Amino acid sequence: AAKRRGTPSWAEYTADAMDAEQAVPALADDLARAADAGQLRLLYQPIVALESGDLVAVEALVRWQHPTRGLLGPDAFIPLAEQTGLIHGIGGWVLREACRQVGAWQAELPPGRSLHLSVNLSPIQLERPALADEILEVLEREGFDPRALVVEMTESALVDDRSAVPQLERLRARGVRVALDDFGTGYSSLRYLTRLPVDILKLDRCFVADLSGDPERAAVAEAVIRLSQILHMDTVAEGIEDPAQATELTLLGYRTAQGFHFARPLPAGDVEALLHRSAAEWPSLPTALDPAA
Ligand code: C2E
Ligand code: MG
Ligand code: MG
Ligand code: MG
């Protein structure tokens, strides 16, 4: 099991992993070398403004091109990375690589346009007291505007570990924004929500699926919009797969959304083409296949 408190040594983590299964240590060894071996990849999923169709942000989503097992999605290795402590190195690589790439895109944008970057943080990363300083250091080194960065985490990550709060406050003081990922699926009480350092609620895709078929889900989607307005937070609706969902969410008051309807997580080269498309072309976008999705 993962050690979730304190900062256990790498050896302790490895011992835990070895107890678990025979195959796991081998995979953990591979994972320890993955970043240096150049096997980690980033895909970028567009986040669009519902009204204009403008691509306003991208979420960086990690993949592992394993030498024998093929392209692995995060569900296949992030839990192992968390158990072994390798998540710290992987998370650092993700942030550096994403800032470098998105920074290059920002430099090419026409005047008046902006592009934000969302990066996911694991609860294990949040336990590390130096995390905020490390993130700010990367931003500084890459020359990336902190106001264009969003860090995403689940609500349980924040409620379970209150020590993350001062770190997030340090990031926010520099302009970094904090998003609660998969919002609505955790258990944070509304009382917590008013006190957490949060700027954006990402409505979980389970409320978006079957939006028109299930009045209760639609009611939750609407309640989240109202809540965000009261708490002065922004929202992003996740998992939009068809035009009806996009329309319905727009009517409910959502202004920003993400999902296969707009684009799947894409390799950097494919995002470049989208950056230069006009808004009207969005609904007919050809979506590249993400083999690991
Ligand atoms: P997430 O942060 O909630 O990311 C959104 C996930 O939903 C992505 O899966 C994306 O491919 C998927 N998705 C997006 N639009 C749609 C849609 O319309 N329909 C459906 N069915 N799915 C959609 P992915 O890339 O497999 O990532 C899964 C999770 O792995 C992420 O969930 C995030 O929690 C975690 N993750 C990904 N990259 C990183 C990373 O660099 N670091 C950490 N710590 N976690 C990561
Ligand atoms: Mg996310
Ligand atoms: Mg999510
Ligand atoms: Mg998720």
GROMACS .gro file of C-alpha atoms and ligand atoms in nm:
model
  342
    1ALA     CA    1   0.000   0.000   0.000
    2ALA     CA    2   0.111   0.356  -0.059
    3LYS     CA    3   0.255   0.538   0.238
    4ARG     CA    4   0.045   0.850   0.241
    5ARG     CA    5   0.191   1.024   0.544
    6GLY     CA    6   0.541   1.159   0.600
    7THR     CA    7   0.813   1.113   0.345
    8PRO     CA    8   0.915   0.747   0.337
    9SER     CA    9   1.242   0.661   0.169
   10TRP     CA   10   1.252   0.523  -0.180
   11ALA     CA   11   1.358   0.188  -0.034
   12GLU     CA   12   1.044   0.171   0.178
   13TYR     CA   13   0.827   0.240  -0.122
   14THR     CA   14   1.005  -0.025  -0.325
   15ALA     CA   15   0.969  -0.282  -0.045
   16ASP     CA   16   0.597  -0.214  -0.042
   17ALA     CA   17   0.573  -0.258  -0.414
   18MET     CA   18   0.767  -0.587  -0.402
   19ASP     CA   19   0.534  -0.729  -0.138
   20ALA     CA   20   0.243  -0.665  -0.366
   21GLU     CA   21   0.319  -0.870  -0.675
   22GLN     CA   22   0.605  -1.009  -0.880
   23ALA     CA   23   0.524  -0.817  -1.195
   24VAL     CA   24   0.502  -0.485  -1.020
   25PRO     CA   25   0.870  -0.444  -0.923
   26ALA     CA   26   0.975  -0.508  -1.284
   27LEU     CA   27   0.734  -0.244  -1.406
   28ALA     CA   28   0.851  -0.009  -1.131
   29ASP     CA   29   1.211  -0.055  -1.248
   30ASP     CA   30   1.105   0.028  -1.602
   31LEU     CA   31   0.912   0.330  -1.478
   32ALA     CA   32   1.212   0.457  -1.282
   33ARG     CA   33   1.401   0.479  -1.611
   34ALA     CA   34   1.113   0.594  -1.830
   35ALA     CA   35   1.168   0.969  -1.807
   36ASP     CA   36   1.545   0.949  -1.867
   37ALA     CA   37   1.489   0.701  -2.151
   38GLY     CA   38   1.258   0.951  -2.320
   39GLN     CA   39   0.958   0.717  -2.297
   40LEU     CA   40   0.711   0.963  -2.141
   41ARG     CA   41   0.484   1.152  -2.378
   42LEU     CA   42   0.238   1.434  -2.330
   43LEU     CA   43  -0.091   1.464  -2.507
   44TYR     CA   44  -0.281   1.793  -2.493
   45GLN     CA   45  -0.659   1.805  -2.478
   46PRO     CA   46  -0.815   2.133  -2.594
   47ILE     CA   47  -1.042   2.327  -2.358
   48VAL     CA   48  -1.272   2.554  -2.556
   49ALA     CA   49  -1.493   2.855  -2.494
   50LEU     CA   50  -1.846   2.729  -2.571
   51GLU     CA   51  -1.969   3.052  -2.722
   52SER     CA   52  -1.682   3.145  -2.952
   53GLY     CA   53  -1.524   2.804  -3.004
   54ASP     CA   54  -1.187   2.957  -2.917
   55LEU     CA   55  -0.926   2.717  -2.788
   56VAL     CA   56  -0.855   2.882  -2.454
   57ALA     CA   57  -0.647   2.619  -2.277
   58VAL     CA   58  -0.499   2.272  -2.303
   59GLU     CA   59  -0.479   2.002  -2.037
   60ALA     CA   60  -0.154   1.805  -2.038
   61LEU     CA   61  -0.219   1.430  -2.008
   62VAL     CA   62   0.073   1.192  -1.964
   63ARG     CA   63   0.137   0.867  -2.151
   64TRP     CA   64   0.414   0.609  -2.123
   65GLN     CA   65   0.551   0.458  -2.441
   66HIS     CA   66   0.667   0.132  -2.284
   67PRO     CA   67   0.931  -0.056  -2.488
   68THR     CA   68   0.739  -0.386  -2.486
   69ARG     CA   69   0.391  -0.313  -2.348
   70GLY     CA   70   0.306  -0.034  -2.590
   71LEU     CA   71   0.145   0.300  -2.515
   72LEU     CA   72   0.014   0.307  -2.158
   73GLY     CA   73  -0.246   0.550  -2.022
   74PRO     CA   74  -0.211   0.710  -1.680
   75ASP     CA   75  -0.441   0.459  -1.510
   76ALA     CA   76  -0.184   0.189  -1.597
   77PHE     CA   77   0.112   0.356  -1.425
   78ILE     CA   78   0.020   0.664  -1.216
   79PRO     CA   79  -0.092   0.448  -0.919
   80LEU     CA   80   0.244   0.265  -0.934
   81ALA     CA   81   0.426   0.597  -0.965
   82GLU     CA   82   0.243   0.713  -0.652
   83GLN     CA   83   0.327   0.397  -0.456
   84THR     CA   84   0.695   0.413  -0.548
   85GLY     CA   85   0.744   0.788  -0.511
   86LEU     CA   86   0.836   0.809  -0.880
   87ILE     CA   87   0.541   1.046  -0.924
   88HIS     CA   88   0.759   1.334  -0.804
   89GLY     CA   89   1.004   1.297  -1.090
   90ILE     CA   90   0.731   1.225  -1.343
   91GLY     CA   91   0.530   1.525  -1.227
   92GLY     CA   92   0.837   1.745  -1.262
   93TRP     CA   93   0.895   1.620  -1.615
   94VAL     CA   94   0.529   1.679  -1.707
   95LEU     CA   95   0.539   2.038  -1.583
   96ARG     CA   96   0.870   2.123  -1.754
   97GLU     CA   97   0.773   1.966  -2.084
   98ALA     CA   98   0.423   2.120  -2.086
   99CYS     CA   99   0.553   2.468  -1.999
  100ARG     CA  100   0.814   2.446  -2.273
  101GLN     CA  101   0.558   2.335  -2.533
  102VAL     CA  102   0.272   2.565  -2.437
  103GLY     CA  103   0.517   2.854  -2.392
  104ALA     CA  104   0.624   2.804  -2.754
  105TRP     CA  105   0.259   2.807  -2.867
  106GLN     CA  106   0.187   3.122  -2.665
  107ALA     CA  107   0.470   3.301  -2.842
  108GLU     CA  108   0.302   3.231  -3.178
  109LEU     CA  109  -0.051   3.342  -3.085
  110PRO     CA  110  -0.210   3.638  -3.261
  111PRO     CA  111  -0.249   3.951  -3.046
  112GLY     CA  112  -0.546   3.940  -2.810
  113ARG     CA  113  -0.547   3.561  -2.783
  114SER     CA  114  -0.423   3.365  -2.483
  115LEU     CA  115  -0.361   3.000  -2.412
  116HIS     CA  116  -0.364   2.853  -2.063
  117LEU     CA  117  -0.212   2.525  -1.946
  118SER     CA  118  -0.370   2.277  -1.704
  119VAL     CA  119  -0.151   2.021  -1.529
  120ASN     CA  120  -0.272   1.743  -1.299
  121LEU     CA  121  -0.124   1.703  -0.952
  122SER     CA  122  -0.140   1.378  -0.760
  123PRO     CA  123  -0.223   1.388  -0.388
  124ILE     CA  124   0.122   1.236  -0.327
  125GLN     CA  125   0.287   1.534  -0.498
  126LEU     CA  126   0.086   1.767  -0.275
  127GLU     CA  127   0.232   1.600   0.035
  128ARG     CA  128   0.576   1.726  -0.056
  129PRO     CA  129   0.634   2.054   0.127
  130ALA     CA  130   0.872   2.183  -0.144
  131LEU     CA  131   0.617   2.133  -0.425
  132ALA     CA  132   0.507   2.496  -0.456
  133ASP     CA  133   0.867   2.620  -0.466
  134GLU     CA  134   0.960   2.355  -0.722
  135ILE     CA  135   0.667   2.454  -0.945
  136LEU     CA  136   0.752   2.824  -0.921
  137GLU     CA  137   1.115   2.744  -1.001
  138VAL     CA  138   1.016   2.558  -1.318
  139LEU     CA  139   0.792   2.848  -1.425
  140GLU     CA  140   1.076   3.090  -1.367
  141ARG     CA  141   1.329   2.879  -1.557
  142GLU     CA  142   1.093   2.820  -1.851
  143GLY     CA  143   0.982   3.184  -1.855
  144PHE     CA  144   0.620   3.067  -1.823
  145ASP     CA  145   0.364   3.319  -1.695
  146PRO     CA  146   0.223   3.178  -1.366
  147ARG     CA  147  -0.113   3.338  -1.450
  148ALA     CA  148  -0.142   3.101  -1.746
  149LEU     CA  149  -0.101   2.788  -1.532
  150VAL     CA  150  -0.383   2.590  -1.371
  151VAL     CA  151  -0.305   2.304  -1.134
  152GLU     CA  152  -0.577   2.039  -1.116
  153MET     CA  153  -0.640   1.811  -0.822
  154THR     CA  154  -0.934   1.617  -0.687
  155GLU     CA  155  -1.135   1.749  -0.396
  156SER     CA  156  -1.040   1.450  -0.178
  157ALA     CA  157  -0.671   1.534  -0.230
  158LEU     CA  158  -0.735   1.872  -0.069
  159VAL     CA  159  -0.970   1.763   0.205
  160ASP     CA  160  -0.751   1.467   0.309
  161ASP     CA  161  -0.435   1.669   0.329
  162ARG     CA  162  -0.480   2.015   0.471
  163SER     CA  163  -0.104   2.075   0.450
  164ALA     CA  164  -0.153   2.130   0.078
  165VAL     CA  165  -0.351   2.447   0.147
  166PRO     CA  166  -0.059   2.680   0.233
  167GLN     CA  167   0.131   2.550  -0.072
  168LEU     CA  168  -0.162   2.629  -0.298
  169GLU     CA  169  -0.189   2.973  -0.138
  170ARG     CA  170   0.176   3.037  -0.230
  171LEU     CA  171   0.109   2.938  -0.589
  172ARG     CA  172  -0.205   3.152  -0.603
  173ALA     CA  173  -0.017   3.453  -0.466
  174ARG     CA  174   0.191   3.433  -0.785
  175GLY     CA  175  -0.117   3.401  -1.007
  176VAL     CA  176  -0.136   3.023  -1.055
  177ARG     CA  177  -0.497   2.903  -1.042
  178VAL     CA  178  -0.628   2.591  -0.871
  179ALA     CA  179  -0.895   2.366  -1.021
  180LEU     CA  180  -1.093   2.093  -0.847
  181ASP     CA  181  -1.094   1.802  -1.094
  182ASP     CA  182  -1.382   1.554  -1.129
  183PHE     CA  183  -1.593   1.787  -0.916
  184GLY     CA  184  -1.906   1.632  -0.770
  185THR     CA  185  -1.760   1.283  -0.726
  186GLY     CA  186  -1.565   1.349  -0.405
  187TYR     CA  187  -1.705   1.411  -0.064
  188SER     CA  188  -1.598   1.761   0.029
  189SER     CA  189  -1.867   1.942   0.219
  190LEU     CA  190  -1.984   2.281   0.104
  191ARG     CA  191  -1.838   2.427   0.421
  192TYR     CA  192  -1.491   2.310   0.313
  193LEU     CA  193  -1.541   2.443  -0.035
  194THR     CA  194  -1.586   2.799   0.088
  195ARG     CA  195  -1.247   2.781   0.261
  196LEU     CA  196  -1.038   2.588   0.010
  197PRO     CA  197  -0.800   2.782  -0.215
  198VAL     CA  198  -0.987   2.700  -0.533
  199ASP     CA  199  -1.052   2.903  -0.850
  200ILE     CA  200  -1.214   2.659  -1.091
  201LEU     CA  201  -1.462   2.372  -1.059
  202LYS     CA  202  -1.435   2.102  -1.326
  203LEU     CA  203  -1.774   1.935  -1.345
  204ASP     CA  204  -1.714   1.560  -1.365
  205ARG     CA  205  -1.811   1.396  -1.689
  206CYS     CA  206  -2.059   1.161  -1.519
  207PHE     CA  207  -2.295   1.460  -1.485
  208VAL     CA  208  -2.249   1.548  -1.850
  209ALA     CA  209  -2.317   1.199  -1.982
  210ASP     CA  210  -2.691   1.150  -2.024
  211LEU     CA  211  -2.752   1.512  -1.936
  212SER     CA  212  -3.079   1.528  -2.124
  213GLY     CA  213  -3.194   1.180  -2.019
  214ASP     CA  214  -3.149   1.224  -1.647
  215PRO     CA  215  -3.308   1.531  -1.484
  216GLU     CA  216  -3.114   1.474  -1.162
  217ARG     CA  217  -2.777   1.500  -1.335
  218ALA     CA  218  -2.890   1.813  -1.514
  219ALA     CA  219  -2.997   1.956  -1.177
  220VAL     CA  220  -2.648   1.887  -1.036
  221ALA     CA  221  -2.483   2.049  -1.337
  222GLU     CA  222  -2.702   2.354  -1.280
  223ALA     CA  223  -2.634   2.358  -0.904
  224VAL     CA  224  -2.258   2.355  -0.968
  225ILE     CA  225  -2.290   2.659  -1.192
  226ARG     CA  226  -2.489   2.844  -0.925
  227LEU     CA  227  -2.237   2.740  -0.659
  228SER     CA  228  -1.945   2.862  -0.870
  229GLN     CA  229  -2.113   3.199  -0.915
  230ILE     CA  230  -2.176   3.236  -0.543
  231LEU     CA  231  -1.816   3.140  -0.463
  232HIS     CA  232  -1.671   3.351  -0.750
  233MET     CA  233  -1.517   3.050  -0.918
  234ASP     CA  234  -1.495   2.957  -1.284
  235THR     CA  235  -1.621   2.627  -1.424
  236VAL     CA  236  -1.517   2.380  -1.691
  237ALA     CA  237  -1.752   2.102  -1.801
  238GLU     CA  238  -1.568   1.777  -1.874
  239GLY     CA  239  -1.649   1.491  -2.107
  240ILE     CA  240  -1.863   1.661  -2.372
  241GLU     CA  241  -1.912   1.392  -2.635
  242ASP     CA  242  -2.190   1.530  -2.854
  243PRO     CA  243  -2.332   1.863  -2.973
  244ALA     CA  244  -2.652   1.825  -2.765
  245GLN     CA  245  -2.445   1.819  -2.446
  246ALA     CA  246  -2.256   2.130  -2.557
  247THR     CA  247  -2.586   2.309  -2.621
  248GLU     CA  248  -2.741   2.201  -2.294
  249LEU     CA  249  -2.438   2.305  -2.091
  250THR     CA  250  -2.430   2.642  -2.265
  251LEU     CA  251  -2.796   2.693  -2.172
  252LEU     CA  252  -2.716   2.604  -1.811
  253GLY     CA  253  -2.452   2.878  -1.809
  254TYR     CA  254  -2.128   2.689  -1.873
  255ARG     CA  255  -1.884   2.889  -2.081
  256THR     CA  256  -1.588   2.652  -2.100
  257ALA     CA  257  -1.579   2.284  -2.186
  258GLN     CA  258  -1.360   1.990  -2.276
  259GLY     CA  259  -1.440   1.656  -2.435
  260PHE     CA  260  -1.415   1.421  -2.729
  261HIS     CA  261  -1.680   1.626  -2.913
  262PHE     CA  262  -1.425   1.906  -2.949
  263ALA     CA  263  -1.105   1.703  -2.952
  264ARG     CA  264  -0.942   1.401  -2.796
  265PRO     CA  265  -0.612   1.438  -2.617
  266LEU     CA  266  -0.376   1.513  -2.908
  267PRO     CA  267  -0.005   1.499  -2.980
  268ALA     CA  268   0.156   1.843  -2.987
  269GLY     CA  269   0.175   1.852  -3.366
  270ASP     CA  270  -0.202   1.816  -3.399
  271VAL     CA  271  -0.270   2.095  -3.148
  272GLU     CA  272  -0.061   2.331  -3.356
  273ALA     CA  273  -0.302   2.293  -3.647
  274LEU     CA  274  -0.597   2.374  -3.419
  275LEU     CA  275  -0.437   2.688  -3.280
  276HIS     CA  276  -0.462   2.843  -3.624
  277ARG     CA  277  -0.813   2.730  -3.712
  278SER     CA  278  -1.105   2.965  -3.704
  279ALA     CA  279  -1.377   2.914  -3.444
  280ALA     CA  280  -1.637   2.814  -3.702
  281GLU     CA  281  -1.436   2.502  -3.789
  282TRP     CA  282  -1.462   2.349  -3.442
  283PRO     CA  283  -1.775   2.136  -3.466
  284SER     CA  284  -1.640   1.959  -3.774
  285LEU     CA  285  -1.298   1.896  -3.626
  286PRO     CA  286  -1.154   1.560  -3.718
  287THR     CA  287  -1.048   1.402  -3.390
  288ALA     CA  288  -0.731   1.201  -3.389
  289LEU     CA  289  -0.753   0.864  -3.223
  290ASP     CA  290  -0.592   0.839  -2.883
  291PRO     CA  291  -0.487   0.476  -2.859
  292ALA     CA  292  -0.454   0.485  -2.482
  293ALA     CA  293  -0.789   0.652  -2.412
  294C2E     P1  294  -0.851   1.392  -1.567
  294C2E     O1  295  -0.754   1.492  -1.518
  294C2E     O2  296  -0.991   1.402  -1.521
  294C2E     O3  297  -0.839   1.398  -1.725
  294C2E     C1  298  -0.947   1.381  -1.813
  294C2E     C2  299  -0.955   1.238  -1.860
  294C2E     O4  300  -1.079   1.222  -1.925
  294C2E     C3  301  -0.849   1.202  -1.964
  294C2E     O5  302  -0.815   1.064  -1.951
  294C2E     C4  303  -0.921   1.226  -2.095
  294C2E     O6  304  -0.871   1.149  -2.202
  294C2E     C5  305  -1.060   1.180  -2.058
  294C2E     N1  306  -1.160   1.247  -2.140
  294C2E     C6  307  -1.159   1.372  -2.191
  294C2E     N2  308  -1.269   1.400  -2.262
  294C2E     C7  309  -1.346   1.289  -2.257
  294C2E     C8  310  -1.476   1.254  -2.312
  294C2E     O7  311  -1.542   1.332  -2.381
  294C2E     N3  312  -1.523   1.129  -2.283
  294C2E     C9  313  -1.453   1.039  -2.209
  294C2E     N4  314  -1.506   0.921  -2.188
  294C2E     N5  315  -1.330   1.069  -2.155
  294C2E    C10  316  -1.279   1.192  -2.179
  294C2E     P2  317  -0.665   1.016  -1.936
  294C2E     O8  318  -0.576   1.096  -2.025
  294C2E     O9  319  -0.666   0.868  -1.950
  294C2E    O10  320  -0.628   1.055  -1.788
  294C2E    C11  321  -0.691   0.992  -1.679
  294C2E    C12  322  -0.650   1.058  -1.550
  294C2E    O11  323  -0.510   1.035  -1.525
  294C2E    C13  324  -0.665   1.209  -1.551
  294C2E    O12  325  -0.801   1.242  -1.529
  294C2E    C14  326  -0.574   1.247  -1.438
  294C2E    O13  327  -0.640   1.230  -1.314
  294C2E    C15  328  -0.464   1.143  -1.450
  294C2E     N6  329  -0.347   1.205  -1.517
  294C2E    C16  330  -0.326   1.228  -1.649
  294C2E     N7  331  -0.208   1.288  -1.670
  294C2E    C17  332  -0.152   1.306  -1.547
  294C2E    C18  333  -0.029   1.366  -1.502
  294C2E    O14  334   0.054   1.419  -1.578
  294C2E     N8  335  -0.006   1.364  -1.366
  294C2E    C19  336  -0.097   1.311  -1.278
  294C2E     N9  337  -0.068   1.313  -1.148
  294C2E    N10  338  -0.213   1.256  -1.318
  294C2E    C20  339  -0.240   1.253  -1.451
  295MG      MG  340  -0.750   1.683  -1.495
  296MG      MG  341  -1.122   1.534  -1.477
  297MG      MG  342  -0.998   1.192  -1.348
   0.00000   0.00000   0.00000
